[in-house]
PDB file of C-alpha atoms and ligand atoms in Angstrom:
ATOM      1  CA  MET A   1       5.313  19.773  10.922  1.00 40.00           C
ATOM      2  CA  GLY A   2       1.956  21.331  11.642  1.00 42.00           C
ATOM      3  CA  GLN A   3       0.649  21.152   8.105  1.00 49.00           C
ATOM      4  CA  ALA A   4      -3.138  21.340   8.261  1.00 49.00           C
ATOM      5  CA  ASN A   5      -3.929  19.181   5.246  1.00 57.00           C
ATOM      6  CA  LEU A   6      -3.569  21.036   1.901  1.00 66.00           C
ATOM      7  CA  PHE A   7      -1.875  24.162   3.314  1.00 80.00           C
ATOM      8  CA  PRO A   8       1.893  23.948   3.664  1.00 86.00           C
ATOM      9  CA  ASN A   9       3.652  25.251   6.731  1.00 87.00           C
ATOM     10  CA  LEU A  10       5.273  28.586   5.824  1.00 89.00           C
ATOM     11  CA  ARG A  11       7.395  28.788   8.960  1.00 83.00           C
ATOM     12  CA  ASP A  12       9.771  25.917   8.254  1.00 84.00           C
ATOM     13  CA  ALA A  13      12.659  25.926   5.752  1.00 82.00           C
ATOM     14  CA  ASP A  14      10.861  23.544   3.399  1.00 87.00           C
ATOM     15  CA  TRP A  15       9.634  25.339   0.269  1.00 92.00           C
ATOM     16  CA  GLN A  16       7.691  23.410  -2.357  1.00 94.00           C
ATOM     17  CA  TRP A  17       8.372  26.071  -5.007  1.00 95.00           C
ATOM     18  CA  GLY A  18      11.707  27.327  -3.712  1.00 94.00           C
ATOM     19  CA  GLY A  19      12.546  29.534  -0.746  1.00 94.00           C
ATOM     20  CA  THR A  20      14.693  32.289  -2.252  1.00 94.00           C
ATOM     21  CA  PRO A  21      13.116  35.771  -2.098  1.00 95.00           C
ATOM     22  CA  GLU A  22      12.751  35.699  -5.914  1.00 96.00           C
ATOM     23  CA  GLN A  23      10.931  32.348  -5.854  1.00 96.00           C
ATOM     24  CA  ILE A  24       8.676  33.398  -2.976  1.00 96.00           C
ATOM     25  CA  GLU A  25       7.797  36.658  -4.727  1.00 96.00           C
ATOM     26  CA  GLN A  26       7.011  34.707  -7.905  1.00 96.00           C
ATOM     27  CA  THR A  27       4.741  32.353  -5.940  1.00 96.00           C
ATOM     28  CA  ILE A  28       2.806  35.230  -4.381  1.00 96.00           C
ATOM     29  CA  ARG A  29       2.507  37.214  -7.624  1.00 96.00           C
ATOM     30  CA  ASN A  30       1.605  34.480 -10.088  1.00 96.00           C
ATOM     31  CA  GLY A  31       0.340  31.632  -7.943  1.00 96.00           C
ATOM     32  CA  ARG A  32       1.334  28.005  -8.519  1.00 96.00           C
ATOM     33  CA  LEU A  33      -0.347  24.939  -9.913  1.00 95.00           C
ATOM     34  CA  ALA A  34       1.132  21.560  -9.052  1.00 94.00           C
ATOM     35  CA  VAL A  35       0.738  18.771 -11.569  1.00 95.00           C
ATOM     36  CA  MET A  36       0.949  15.278 -10.190  1.00 96.00           C
ATOM     37  CA  VAL A  37      -1.050  12.994 -12.468  1.00 96.00           C
ATOM     38  CA  SER A  38      -2.953   9.807 -11.614  1.00 98.00           C
ATOM     39  CA  TRP A  39      -0.837   6.654 -11.899  1.00 98.00           C
ATOM     40  CA  GLN A  40      -3.654   4.169 -11.291  1.00 98.00           C
ATOM     41  CA  ALA A  41      -4.077   3.081 -14.929  1.00 98.00           C
ATOM     42  CA  LEU A  42      -0.373   2.541 -15.393  1.00 97.00           C
ATOM     43  CA  LEU A  43       0.453   0.834 -12.101  1.00 98.00           C
ATOM     44  CA  ASN A  44      -2.829  -0.957 -11.242  1.00 98.00           C
ATOM     45  CA  ASP A  45      -3.841  -1.768  -7.647  1.00 98.00           C
ATOM     46  CA  GLU A  46      -0.857  -3.904  -6.748  1.00 97.00           C
ATOM     47  CA  GLY A  47       1.566  -1.427  -8.307  1.00 97.00           C
ATOM     48  CA  VAL A  48       0.039   1.481  -6.363  1.00 98.00           C
ATOM     49  CA  GLU A  49       0.287  -0.523  -3.135  1.00 97.00           C
ATOM     50  CA  ASN A  50       3.942  -1.400  -3.774  1.00 97.00           C
ATOM     51  CA  MET A  51       4.757   2.137  -4.832  1.00 97.00           C
ATOM     52  CA  ALA A  52       3.176   3.662  -1.718  1.00 97.00           C
ATOM     53  CA  ALA A  53       5.138   1.280   0.512  1.00 96.00           C
ATOM     54  CA  TYR A  54       8.356   2.107  -1.327  1.00 97.00           C
ATOM     55  CA  VAL A  55       7.676   5.854  -1.114  1.00 97.00           C
ATOM     56  CA  MET A  56       7.108   5.518   2.650  1.00 96.00           C
ATOM     57  CA  SER A  57      10.447   3.737   2.982  1.00 96.00           C
ATOM     58  CA  LEU A  58      12.282   6.694   1.372  1.00 96.00           C
ATOM     59  CA  SER A  59      11.984   8.599   4.665  1.00 96.00           C
ATOM     60  CA  GLY A  60      13.799   5.831   6.508  1.00 93.00           C
ATOM     61  CA  SER A  61      16.141   3.327   4.947  1.00 88.00           C
ATOM     62  CA  PRO A  62      14.964   2.561   1.391  1.00 88.00           C
ATOM     63  CA  ASP A  63      15.026  -1.116   0.471  1.00 87.00           C
ATOM     64  CA  THR A  64      16.840  -1.362  -2.871  1.00 88.00           C
ATOM     65  CA  ASN A  65      15.178  -4.735  -3.543  1.00 93.00           C
ATOM     66  CA  HIS A  66      11.682  -3.378  -2.929  1.00 95.00           C
ATOM     67  CA  PRO A  67       9.117  -4.395  -5.592  1.00 94.00           C
ATOM     68  CA  GLY A  68       8.096  -0.729  -6.004  1.00 96.00           C
ATOM     69  CA  LYS A  69      11.603   0.511  -6.792  1.00 96.00           C
ATOM     70  CA  GLY A  70      11.762  -0.538 -10.450  1.00 96.00           C
ATOM     71  CA  GLN A  71       8.651   1.414 -11.386  1.00 96.00           C
ATOM     72  CA  TYR A  72       9.666   4.331  -9.164  1.00 97.00           C
ATOM     73  CA  ASP A  73      12.940   4.594 -11.065  1.00 97.00           C
ATOM     74  CA  MET A  74      11.025   4.447 -14.348  1.00 97.00           C
ATOM     75  CA  PHE A  75       8.135   6.838 -13.699  1.00 97.00           C
ATOM     76  CA  CYS A  76       8.841   9.041 -10.707  1.00 97.00           C
ATOM     77  CA  ILE A  77      12.474  10.149 -10.672  1.00 96.00           C
ATOM     78  CA  ALA A  78      11.973  12.711 -13.455  1.00 95.00           C
ATOM     79  CA  CYS A  79      10.234  14.898 -10.879  1.00 96.00           C
ATOM     80  CA  HIS A  80      11.032  13.367  -7.489  1.00 96.00           C
ATOM     81  CA  GLY A  81      14.646  12.331  -8.092  1.00 95.00           C
ATOM     82  CA  PRO A  82      16.179   8.917  -7.391  1.00 95.00           C
ATOM     83  CA  ASN A  83      16.048   9.444  -3.611  1.00 95.00           C
ATOM     84  CA  GLY A  84      12.815  11.398  -3.295  1.00 96.00           C
ATOM     85  CA  ASP A  85      14.452  14.833  -3.195  1.00 95.00           C
ATOM     86  CA  ASP A  86      12.413  17.910  -4.017  1.00 94.00           C
ATOM     87  CA  ASN A  87      12.337  19.796  -7.314  1.00 95.00           C
ATOM     88  CA  PRO A  88      11.251  23.397  -6.710  1.00 95.00           C
ATOM     89  CA  LEU A  89      11.068  24.134 -10.442  1.00 94.00           C
ATOM     90  CA  LEU A  90       8.197  21.655 -10.748  1.00 95.00           C
ATOM     91  CA  GLY A  91       6.833  22.056  -7.256  1.00 96.00           C
ATOM     92  CA  ALA A  92       7.621  18.423  -6.512  1.00 97.00           C
ATOM     93  CA  PRO A  93       7.907  18.079  -2.722  1.00 95.00           C
ATOM     94  CA  LYS A  94      10.457  15.926  -0.904  1.00 96.00           C
ATOM     95  CA  LEU A  95       9.252  12.356  -0.481  1.00 97.00           C
ATOM     96  CA  ASN A  96      12.094  11.439   1.888  1.00 96.00           C
ATOM     97  CA  ASP A  97      11.619  13.748   4.882  1.00 95.00           C
ATOM     98  CA  ASP A  98       8.418  12.311   6.395  1.00 95.00           C
ATOM     99  CA  THR A  99       6.719  15.684   5.935  1.00 94.00           C
ATOM    100  CA  TRP A 100       3.624  15.486   3.773  1.00 95.00           C
ATOM    101  CA  LEU A 101       1.331  17.907   2.029  1.00 94.00           C
ATOM    102  CA  TYR A 102      -1.404  15.256   1.991  1.00 95.00           C
ATOM    103  CA  GLN A 103      -0.653  13.120   5.091  1.00 93.00           C
ATOM    104  CA  GLY A 104       1.913  10.342   5.355  1.00 95.00           C
ATOM    105  CA  ASP A 105      -0.162   7.272   6.195  1.00 96.00           C
ATOM    106  CA  LEU A 106      -0.317   4.439   3.677  1.00 96.00           C
ATOM    107  CA  GLU A 107      -3.888   5.196   2.518  1.00 97.00           C
ATOM    108  CA  SER A 108      -3.162   8.890   1.870  1.00 97.00           C
ATOM    109  CA  ILE A 109       0.040   8.129  -0.041  1.00 98.00           C
ATOM    110  CA  LYS A 110      -1.820   5.534  -2.091  1.00 98.00           C
ATOM    111  CA  GLU A 111      -4.432   8.168  -2.894  1.00 98.00           C
ATOM    112  CA  SER A 112      -1.750  10.699  -3.913  1.00 98.00           C
ATOM    113  CA  ILE A 113      -0.355   8.132  -6.338  1.00 98.00           C
ATOM    114  CA  ALA A 114      -3.602   6.586  -7.596  1.00 98.00           C
ATOM    115  CA  VAL A 115      -5.692   9.748  -7.972  1.00 98.00           C
ATOM    116  CA  GLY A 116      -2.992  12.398  -8.405  1.00 97.00           C
ATOM    117  CA  ARG A 117      -2.800  15.824  -6.717  1.00 97.00           C
ATOM    118  CA  ASN A 118      -3.145  19.321  -8.097  1.00 95.00           C
ATOM    119  CA  GLY A 119      -2.412  21.715  -5.282  1.00 95.00           C
ATOM    120  CA  GLN A 120      -3.131  25.304  -6.207  1.00 94.00           C
ATOM    121  CA  MET A 121      -1.899  28.617  -4.866  1.00 95.00           C
ATOM    122  CA  PRO A 122      -3.881  31.572  -6.236  1.00 95.00           C
ATOM    123  CA  ALA A 123      -2.126  34.571  -7.796  1.00 97.00           C
ATOM    124  CA  PHE A 124      -2.114  37.786  -5.758  1.00 96.00           C
ATOM    125  CA  ASN A 125      -0.809  40.120  -8.454  1.00 95.00           C
ATOM    126  CA  GLU A 126      -4.175  41.825  -8.801  1.00 95.00           C
ATOM    127  CA  THR A 127      -5.087  41.824  -5.111  1.00 95.00           C
ATOM    128  CA  LEU A 128      -1.873  43.120  -3.539  1.00 97.00           C
ATOM    129  CA  ASP A 129       0.211  46.100  -4.615  1.00 96.00           C
ATOM    130  CA  ASP A 130       3.993  46.013  -5.127  1.00 96.00           C
ATOM    131  CA  VAL A 131       4.783  47.255  -1.631  1.00 97.00           C
ATOM    132  CA  GLN A 132       2.573  44.659   0.015  1.00 97.00           C
ATOM    133  CA  ILE A 133       4.128  41.880  -2.077  1.00 96.00           C
ATOM    134  CA  LYS A 134       7.681  43.056  -1.230  1.00 96.00           C
ATOM    135  CA  LEU A 135       6.857  43.224   2.473  1.00 96.00           C
ATOM    136  CA  LEU A 136       5.282  39.773   2.461  1.00 95.00           C
ATOM    137  CA  THR A 137       8.241  38.345   0.549  1.00 96.00           C
ATOM    138  CA  ALA A 138      10.716  39.849   2.998  1.00 95.00           C
ATOM    139  CA  TRP A 139       8.741  38.563   5.971  1.00 95.00           C
ATOM    140  CA  LEU A 140       8.402  35.038   4.564  1.00 94.00           C
ATOM    141  CA  SER A 141      12.078  34.913   3.531  1.00 91.00           C
ATOM    142  CA  GLN A 142      13.342  35.471   7.099  1.00 85.00           C
TER     143      GLN A 142
HETATM  144  C1  HEC B   1       5.616  15.516 -13.685  1.00 81.70           C
HETATM  145  C2  HEC B   1       6.231  15.490 -12.361  1.00 81.70           C
HETATM  146  C3  HEC B   1       5.855  14.368 -11.408  1.00 81.70           C
HETATM  147  C4  HEC B   1       5.973  13.013 -11.604  1.00 81.70           C
HETATM  148  C5  HEC B   1       6.488  12.278 -12.854  1.00 81.70           C
HETATM  149  C6  HEC B   1       5.544  12.405 -10.369  1.00 81.70           C
HETATM  150  N1  HEC B   1       5.180  13.334  -9.470  1.00 81.70           N
HETATM  151 FE1  HEC B   1       4.546  13.014  -7.548  1.00 81.70          FE
HETATM  152  N2  HEC B   1       4.234  15.009  -7.313  1.00 81.70           N
HETATM  153  C7  HEC B   1       4.519  15.983  -8.249  1.00 81.70           C
HETATM  154  C8  HEC B   1       4.090  17.270  -7.758  1.00 81.70           C
HETATM  155  C9  HEC B   1       4.233  18.609  -8.478  1.00 81.70           C
HETATM  156  C10 HEC B   1       3.516  17.036  -6.478  1.00 81.70           C
HETATM  157  C11 HEC B   1       2.890  18.071  -5.541  1.00 81.70           C
HETATM  158  C12 HEC B   1       1.368  18.036  -5.732  1.00 81.70           C
HETATM  159  C13 HEC B   1       0.651  19.133  -5.017  1.00 81.70           C
HETATM  160  O1  HEC B   1       1.277  20.034  -4.469  1.00 81.70           O
HETATM  161  O2  HEC B   1      -0.603  19.110  -5.029  1.00 81.70           O
HETATM  162  C14 HEC B   1       3.633  15.601  -6.229  1.00 81.70           C
HETATM  163  C15 HEC B   1       3.204  14.975  -5.079  1.00 81.70           C
HETATM  164  C16 HEC B   1       3.401  13.626  -4.806  1.00 81.70           C
HETATM  165  C17 HEC B   1       3.042  12.988  -3.567  1.00 81.70           C
HETATM  166  C18 HEC B   1       2.400  13.671  -2.369  1.00 81.70           C
HETATM  167  C19 HEC B   1       3.510  14.179  -1.473  1.00 81.70           C
HETATM  168  C20 HEC B   1       3.040  14.826  -0.192  1.00 81.70           C
HETATM  169  O3  HEC B   1       3.828  15.581   0.380  1.00 81.70           O
HETATM  170  O4  HEC B   1       1.928  14.571   0.267  1.00 81.70           O
HETATM  171  C21 HEC B   1       3.420  11.676  -3.657  1.00 81.70           C
HETATM  172  C22 HEC B   1       3.267  10.596  -2.598  1.00 81.70           C
HETATM  173  C23 HEC B   1       3.997  11.506  -4.974  1.00 81.70           C
HETATM  174  N3  HEC B   1       3.970  12.701  -5.635  1.00 81.70           N
HETATM  175  C24 HEC B   1       4.490  10.306  -5.456  1.00 81.70           C
HETATM  176  C25 HEC B   1       4.843  10.101  -6.788  1.00 81.70           C
HETATM  177  C26 HEC B   1       5.143   8.816  -7.344  1.00 81.70           C
HETATM  178  C27 HEC B   1       5.167   7.499  -6.571  1.00 81.70           C
HETATM  179  C28 HEC B   1       5.404   9.000  -8.680  1.00 81.70           C
HETATM  180  C29 HEC B   1       5.700   7.948  -9.738  1.00 81.70           C
HETATM  181  C30 HEC B   1       4.674   6.953  -9.941  1.00 81.70           C
HETATM  182  C31 HEC B   1       5.281  10.427  -8.937  1.00 81.70           C
HETATM  183  N4  HEC B   1       4.930  11.060  -7.770  1.00 81.70           N
HETATM  184  C32 HEC B   1       5.518  11.008 -10.152  1.00 81.70           C
HETATM  185  C33 HEC B   1       5.130  15.788  -9.469  1.00 81.70           C
HETATM  186  C34 HEC B   1       5.356  14.558 -10.065  1.00 81.70           C
END
């Protein structure tokens, strides 16, 4: 909770790119670029609407007969898994915990799907020295 739009909460146990000290250090050093493409052309308006509704249901009790499920299973599970679990290797966030990088209302989820999202974390390799990076990593890993 407490995610102010685009900036993830660093005080919970939910890590988009993995929460081990090694993964956190990697994130700080090299930055991260999330690739979630636009699905508008493939799904069209009705498909985006159905998909957003299905994605919202993943946080509660997913309806296995939902009209969005077929396309979800086809296009989304490679990164988001069959149940909306996260994939830290790709930076794919959980879609089933009602915690959102880009808000969890229907319109925002539709926008995530239709337009795509490319969240970016800058690299700090040049700005911070090794000691600073180690200290930050240790502090964030607690
Ligand atoms: C190639 C991997 C990949 C595929 C395939 C993919 N996504 Fe994503 N998705 C991501 C990544 C990475 C992010 C995080 C984007 C960011 O941090 O800016 C994301 C973010 C999202 C979000 C925003 C989540 C939030 O917390 O606000 C939604 C909703 C979403 N995806 C739904 C879908 C749906 C529906 C599909 C299938 C049509 C899909 N994704 C297919 C990688 C993928």
